[in-house]
Amino acid sequence: MSAEANMTTTNTVTPNTINIDGQDIPFKNGQTIMDAALAAGVYIPHLCHKPGLTPHGSCKLCTVDIGSRSMSTSASDRRTQTKFSVDIDRRSVSACTTPAVAGQQISNDTPALNEVRKTITQMLFIEGNHLCPACEKTGNCTLQAVAYHLGMLDGHFPQFFPRREVDASHPTVMLDLDRCILCELCVRASREVDGKNVFAIAGRGINAHLIVNSPSGKLVDSDLETGDMAVHICPVGAILIKEHGYEVPIGRRTFDLHQVGEIGLEPVILAKARHTNE
Amino acid sequence: MSQPSRTITIEQLNTFIADAGLHSSHLLHILHAIQQRFLHISHEAVNEVASHLGLPISQVESVVEFYSFFYNTPRGRYNILLSNCTSCGYKSGGENLLRMLCHRLRAVAGKTRGDGLVSIDETSCIGMCDHGASLLVNGMPITRLDADKIARIADLVETETPLADWPADWLRVDDNIRVITGDLTAASGKPSRMASSSTSGLLLNNDFVAGGGLHAMLARGIEGTLAEITQSALRGRGGAGFSTGMKWKFCREAQGDAHYVVCNADEGEPGTFKDRVLLHSHADAVFEGMTVCAAVIGAKQGFLYLRGEYRYLLPHLQTVLARRREQGLLGNSILGQQAFNFDIEIVVGAGAYICGEESALIESLEGRRGVPRNRPPFPVTHGYLDQPTVVNNVETFVAAAHIALCGSAWFKSVGTEKSTGSKILSVSGDCAAPGIYEYPFGVSIQQVLNDCGAKSVQAVQIGGPSGALINPAKFNRKLGFEDLPTGGSFMVFGQGRDLLTIIVNFAHFFAHESCGFCTPCRVGTTLLKNSLDKIAGGHGTQYDLDEMKRIGELIKRRSHCGLGQTAANPILDSLQRFPQIFEQRLAHGNFEPYFNLDGALEEARQVTHRDDAAAHLE
Ligand SMILES: Cc1cc2nc3c(=O)[nH]c(=O)nc-3n(C[C@H](O)[C@H](O)[C@H](O)COP(=O)(O)O)c2cc1C
Ligand code: SF4
Ligand code: SF4
Ligand code: FES
C-alpha cells in the first residue's frame, strides 16, 4: 500500500525524462518505462509484453533496477518494505507495468540484470517441456531468441518434466501446453483484440495452466478462429496452426534473420506466425 | 440440507444452485455449497454455475482449481484435513498423526477411500497453533489431537457418526488470552495505569461497549475522528505497517462512484491466530472499527474477508452483525443519522494464503483467482470494483474503534515513538503457555519468552515463515516497526527441534501457496523446495547451498508480490544464522545429482528379478 506514490514530487530533474543506463529518455504522461524505452529505441528484454495489449507483469524478464532522487514510492507490498530492508534506492520493478516518473535512474542492460534474466529464462525452460529441435516454432520462438540473446547455454536447473496436455480437437489450431510459458498474451489478445474470451489461466503455483473457455474445455467447442490474434500471438510453440508446418525453412526464420533486441520487430514476428513469406 | 452425496442430475444441480444463490450469490459461496452437498465440483456444475451467474465458464473453472478447498473429484463424506503447520500440525507433537489416521482408516493421504466414506489430506496452518495438533473435519476444527483422539476419530468416522454427535468439547476452541499478572492493569481500561504494564491490556482488557466508538465519533465529528486516528500514529497490524490515518485520508480524498471498507481476516501466516480470537471475542470492536472507517471515507458497503479455515466462526459473526443492525449500529441511518448508511457482508475464502495480500483479496472478493494486481494503482484509489477501498487488518480495526472511543493520547501512552500502542501476539511452539499476549510495542523477544515459559530456546520465528528467524544472541531485539516488525506470529523452537525440518516445512508452504503468476516465485519456490528436500535427504552438497542462496536472493528481489519477496527468508536467514543445520547434512564431494542413479534402476531389477552385484551401480 502506498498512496504516497501519488505524492511523488520531482525536484531538480528534467521534466518528463527518465534515464536508462545513462541515456536520457523522454516520456509522455501515462507511459510505462517499457513504453518510453521502446519508443526511444531501447530494448528491455520482455516476453509477456506486447505493445497494444494491457501490460501484464508476470514473466519478470523486463526487470530493471531503479534508483531515483525523487523516490518516495514503493512498488512492492509495504509489508515487505518494512519487514525486510529492500534497498529503497535500488528497487527492482517490472518495466512493462511501472509508470515512468521523471527523474528515475534506471539500470537495464547490465551484466547483473542480464544474469537475473538468464536465470528467469532458464526457469521458464525447465518448468515446461521445451524440445526445441522438435518444435515447429524453432527459429520463430521469442523464448528461444531471448535465451540466445542472454547467452543461455543450458537449462541449468533439473527439469521438472511436468505432464501437460495437448488439445488437437480444433480443426485448424493446435494447443500444446508442454511449451506454454503462461504469458497470457493469448488470453489478453482474445479479450482485447478479438473481442472473445477463449483462454484463461487456472490452477495455482507450479500447477497453473492454460484452460479453454468452452463447455467441454476443448478448443473445438470454443469460438476460436484461425484469423484471431490469439492464435498468432503465442511467443512459443504452444499455439500452432495445423497443416502449416515448416513453411519457412530453418535458416530463414525470424530469428535467423533478426535479433530479438531489434525494435519494432512485432509486425515481423506476427507476419511469420501468419505464415506469409517475408 | 440433505445428506451430502456425489451423484447429481442436472435438474438437481440447477435447483440446488438456484437455492444456494438465494442465500448468497457470491461465486465462492455457491461453489462452497456445491462442494458440501456433492463433495466435489464437477465439470457440469462448473458449466451450470457459470450460466446461473452469467460468468465465463473459464472463470468458474479457474476459481475451482485455484482454491485448496474446492475439488473437482469427489472427496469423502468425511473430509479430513490435518494442519501441517510446525505449531498446530500433525507432526508437532512428535508423532505422525496423519499416517496414524490413514492407517486406522485404511486410507491413502490425498485419495478418497474406495467406499467414499473418508478422504484425508494435509492443509496449510489452520490457525489453531496454541491448541497443538489440529484438523478440520468437514470444515469444523478439532484441536489437541493425540494418538488416543485420532483412534476415537477413526471410530466415529468408521461408524458414520454425524458430526453433531461427536463429543461437544472437541469442537470448542479456546481464546487462551494470557494475562501476565504483576503490574497488570485492571480491566477498566484507564490509560494511566496501563502505560507501565509489561503486558498491555490496551485492547484486550478494555471493556468495549458496542456503539461506544460510534457515539464518540459523532460527538467528535468525522474530521476530528480522522485526526485522532492520524495523531494516534496507528500503523497497520497486518504486517505492512502503513499509517492507518493516511490510508483512510487518501481513500476519503479519492474520487469514485462508491467507496468500500474491507477487513482482512484471511490470517494465513502460519503461527498467527490473534485475529481468530479477536473475531471470536471482540467482534463488536472489529465491526465498529469498520463502521468508523466507513463514516470517514464515505463507504456504504463493507466486507469482512474470512479465511475458509475460520468458517466455523460464521454463525457467531452473523449473529453479532444482526444484533448490531437491531441496535442501529449498522444498516440505514446509523444512530439516527440520516446520511449514515453502512452494512457489512462476510465473504468466506476457500484455502489460499495469497488471498491475505490485499489486492489478491480484492480479486477473490470479485470472484476470481487470488492473483495480486499490479500496483500502482493501489486499493485506496482502485480497489474493489476499481473503486477507492480501504483494506485493513482485523486488529487495525479493533485499535481504530478504541481510538475513536478513547482518543489518540490514550493510545500513544503505550508503545514507542515509531510504533505506538500495543501489539497482540500469537505465541506458539515450545513454551508452557501458548496463546494470545498483548504487549506494548518495544517489548523484547526475551521478555515474551520469559512470560510464555519458554526454556532452552533454539530459535524464534517472528512474523511467521515470511518473517525472520532469530537466534538466541539476538533475543534482546525488540518488536516494533523500528526493529522487528511482525504481524503477530511468534513461534518458539526449543533445543529439541530439528531446525532443518522446520525450514523444509516452510519451503513446502511457500511452494504450495505461490499463486503462480510470476516466474521467480512460481518456479523459484519449487526449486528451493526441491533443493531442501535433497539436502534433508542427505544428498545435498555445498553447491546446493550456494544455489539456494543465489535463487533465494533472486526470488526475494524480483518477485511480483510480498509472498515471493519473503518466501526465501527462512532459507536465507538460516543459511546465515544457523549454517550448521545444513552443513551437518551435506554429502561429501562437490556435486550430487538430483536423482539417485542406482535407485533409478530399481524397477529394471524388479522386472528382471535380479539383485546381484552386477545389477547395481555401486
Ligand atoms: C502473501 C501475503 C499475505 C498476507 N496476509 C495477510 C493477512 O492474512 N492478514 C492481513 O491483515 N494482512 C495480510 N497481508 C498484508 C496485506 O497485503 C495488507 O498490507 C494489509 O491487509 C493491510 O492492512 P493493515 O494496514 O491494517 O495492516 C499479506 C500480505 C502478503 C504479501
Ligand atoms: S499459449 Fe502461448 S500465448 Fe498463451 S499463455 Fe501460453 S505461451 Fe502465452
Ligand atoms: S510472488 Fe508468488 S504469490 Fe506473488 S504474484 Fe508472484 S507467483 Fe504470485
Ligand atoms: S515483460 Fe514485463 S513482466 Fe513480462
XYZ file of C-alpha atoms in Angstrom, chain A residues 1-7 55-60 63-65 73-80 82-84 86-87 90-94 97 99 113 115-116 119-120 122-124 126-127 156-158 160 181-182 184 191 197-209 211-217, chain B residues 43 47 56-58 61-62 65-68 235 238-242 246-247 250 269 351-353 357-358 369 374-376 378 380-381 463 466-468 481 485-487 511-520 522-524 526-527 530 543 547 550-551 554-562 565-566 569 594:
148
model
C 0.000 0.000 0.000
C 1.433 3.303 -0.835
C -0.756 6.168 -1.700
C 2.379 8.210 -1.337
C 3.015 7.104 -4.872
C 0.651 9.813 -5.924
C 2.585 12.321 -3.973
C 0.634 -4.748 -19.591
C 0.760 -7.880 -17.507
C 3.954 -8.026 -15.475
C 4.218 -11.757 -14.946
C 7.317 -13.066 -16.711
C 9.638 -10.589 -14.935
C 13.069 -6.495 -14.512
C 15.042 -3.279 -14.107
C 16.555 -1.530 -11.115
C 7.125 5.337 -3.687
C 7.415 1.620 -3.431
C 6.375 -0.911 -5.981
C 6.270 -3.841 -3.695
C 3.975 -4.543 -0.812
C 4.783 -2.259 2.079
C 4.772 -5.257 4.279
C 7.987 -6.357 2.723
C 9.082 -2.592 6.447
C 9.832 -6.150 7.267
C 12.890 -6.608 5.179
C 14.607 -3.929 0.438
C 17.071 -1.312 -0.617
C 17.773 0.280 -5.815
C 14.375 -1.185 -6.073
C 13.511 -3.757 -8.637
C 10.466 -3.205 -10.824
C 8.900 -4.580 -13.980
C 3.974 -2.157 -15.673
C 4.840 4.140 -14.809
C 20.451 -7.786 -14.622
C 22.235 -12.674 -15.401
C 18.964 -12.392 -13.465
C 18.085 -17.346 -14.677
C 14.421 -16.413 -15.121
C 16.083 -20.927 -17.512
C 13.222 -21.224 -15.037
C 10.746 -20.872 -17.897
C 12.782 -26.173 -17.143
C 9.247 -25.801 -15.781
C 20.891 -25.205 -15.660
C 18.229 -26.482 -13.226
C 16.912 -30.026 -13.107
C 10.504 -30.522 -13.877
C 5.027 -20.136 -20.532
C 1.838 -18.656 -19.021
C -1.253 -14.733 -21.060
C -10.278 -10.453 -24.943
C -12.635 -14.786 -24.266
C -11.183 -18.067 -25.397
C -8.361 -18.584 -22.903
C -7.740 -18.283 -19.173
C -5.272 -19.465 -16.582
C -6.461 -21.907 -13.955
C -4.814 -23.573 -11.021
C -2.195 -22.278 -8.660
C 1.552 -22.139 -8.230
C 3.587 -24.532 -10.299
C 0.310 -26.196 -11.355
C -1.033 -23.067 -13.024
C -2.038 -23.867 -16.577
C -7.541 -23.541 -19.998
C -10.038 -23.047 -22.784
C -13.320 -21.317 -22.172
C -15.787 -23.806 -23.573
C -18.333 -26.241 -22.103
C -16.101 -29.224 -22.811
C -12.889 -27.358 -22.102
C -17.422 -30.066 -14.820
C -20.958 -25.003 -16.503
C -17.408 -17.258 -18.339
C -17.017 -20.998 -17.784
C -13.268 -20.486 -17.655
C -13.194 -23.378 -13.627
C -10.124 -21.327 -12.792
C -8.798 -25.072 -9.476
C -7.187 -22.242 -7.519
C -8.584 -22.676 -4.027
C -7.479 -25.611 -1.905
C 0.081 1.633 11.782
C -1.310 -6.907 9.138
C 2.439 -6.591 8.841
C 2.846 -3.756 6.362
C 2.714 -1.034 8.950
C 1.313 1.659 6.732
C -3.031 8.279 5.906
C -4.673 5.299 4.238
C -6.141 9.014 0.778
C 0.521 -16.660 8.065
C -7.947 -22.040 1.329
C -5.379 -19.719 -0.219
C -2.725 -17.874 1.796
C -2.373 -9.964 0.159
C -4.734 -7.052 -0.184
C -8.394 -16.395 -8.540
C -0.056 -4.607 -10.460
C 0.477 -1.539 -8.344
C 0.107 1.372 -8.744
C -3.271 0.991 -5.066
C -7.061 3.276 -1.831
C -7.798 4.636 -5.304
C 6.181 -12.850 11.900
C 7.659 -14.816 5.814
C 9.257 -13.033 8.767
C 12.592 -13.501 10.434
C 8.462 -1.183 13.232
C 8.029 -5.681 12.646
C 5.559 -8.518 12.965
C 2.046 -9.426 12.013
C 5.708 -23.557 -2.939
C 2.183 -24.732 -2.168
C 0.813 -21.230 -1.665
C 2.523 -19.398 -4.534
C -0.227 -18.137 -6.803
C 1.833 -18.938 -9.886
C 1.557 -15.553 -11.539
C 5.191 -14.529 -11.741
C 8.111 -16.671 -12.866
C 10.575 -16.112 -9.990
C 6.217 -19.837 -9.309
C 9.330 -21.725 -10.383
C 11.729 -20.492 -7.715
C 9.607 -25.155 -6.180
C 13.341 -25.088 -6.922
C 13.419 -29.455 -4.172
C 26.882 -26.421 -4.464
C 22.451 -22.282 -5.452
C 21.528 -17.327 -5.320
C 17.976 -18.367 -6.221
C 16.622 -13.577 -6.886
C 13.139 -14.615 -5.740
C 13.252 -12.143 -2.896
C 14.207 -9.239 -5.082
C 12.414 -9.965 -8.356
C 9.052 -11.423 -7.374
C 5.787 -9.672 -8.014
C 4.358 -9.563 -4.501
C 5.128 -9.980 -0.845
C 9.565 -11.437 -1.786
C 9.541 -13.180 1.589
C 13.582 -15.618 4.116
C 19.176 -34.767 -8.027
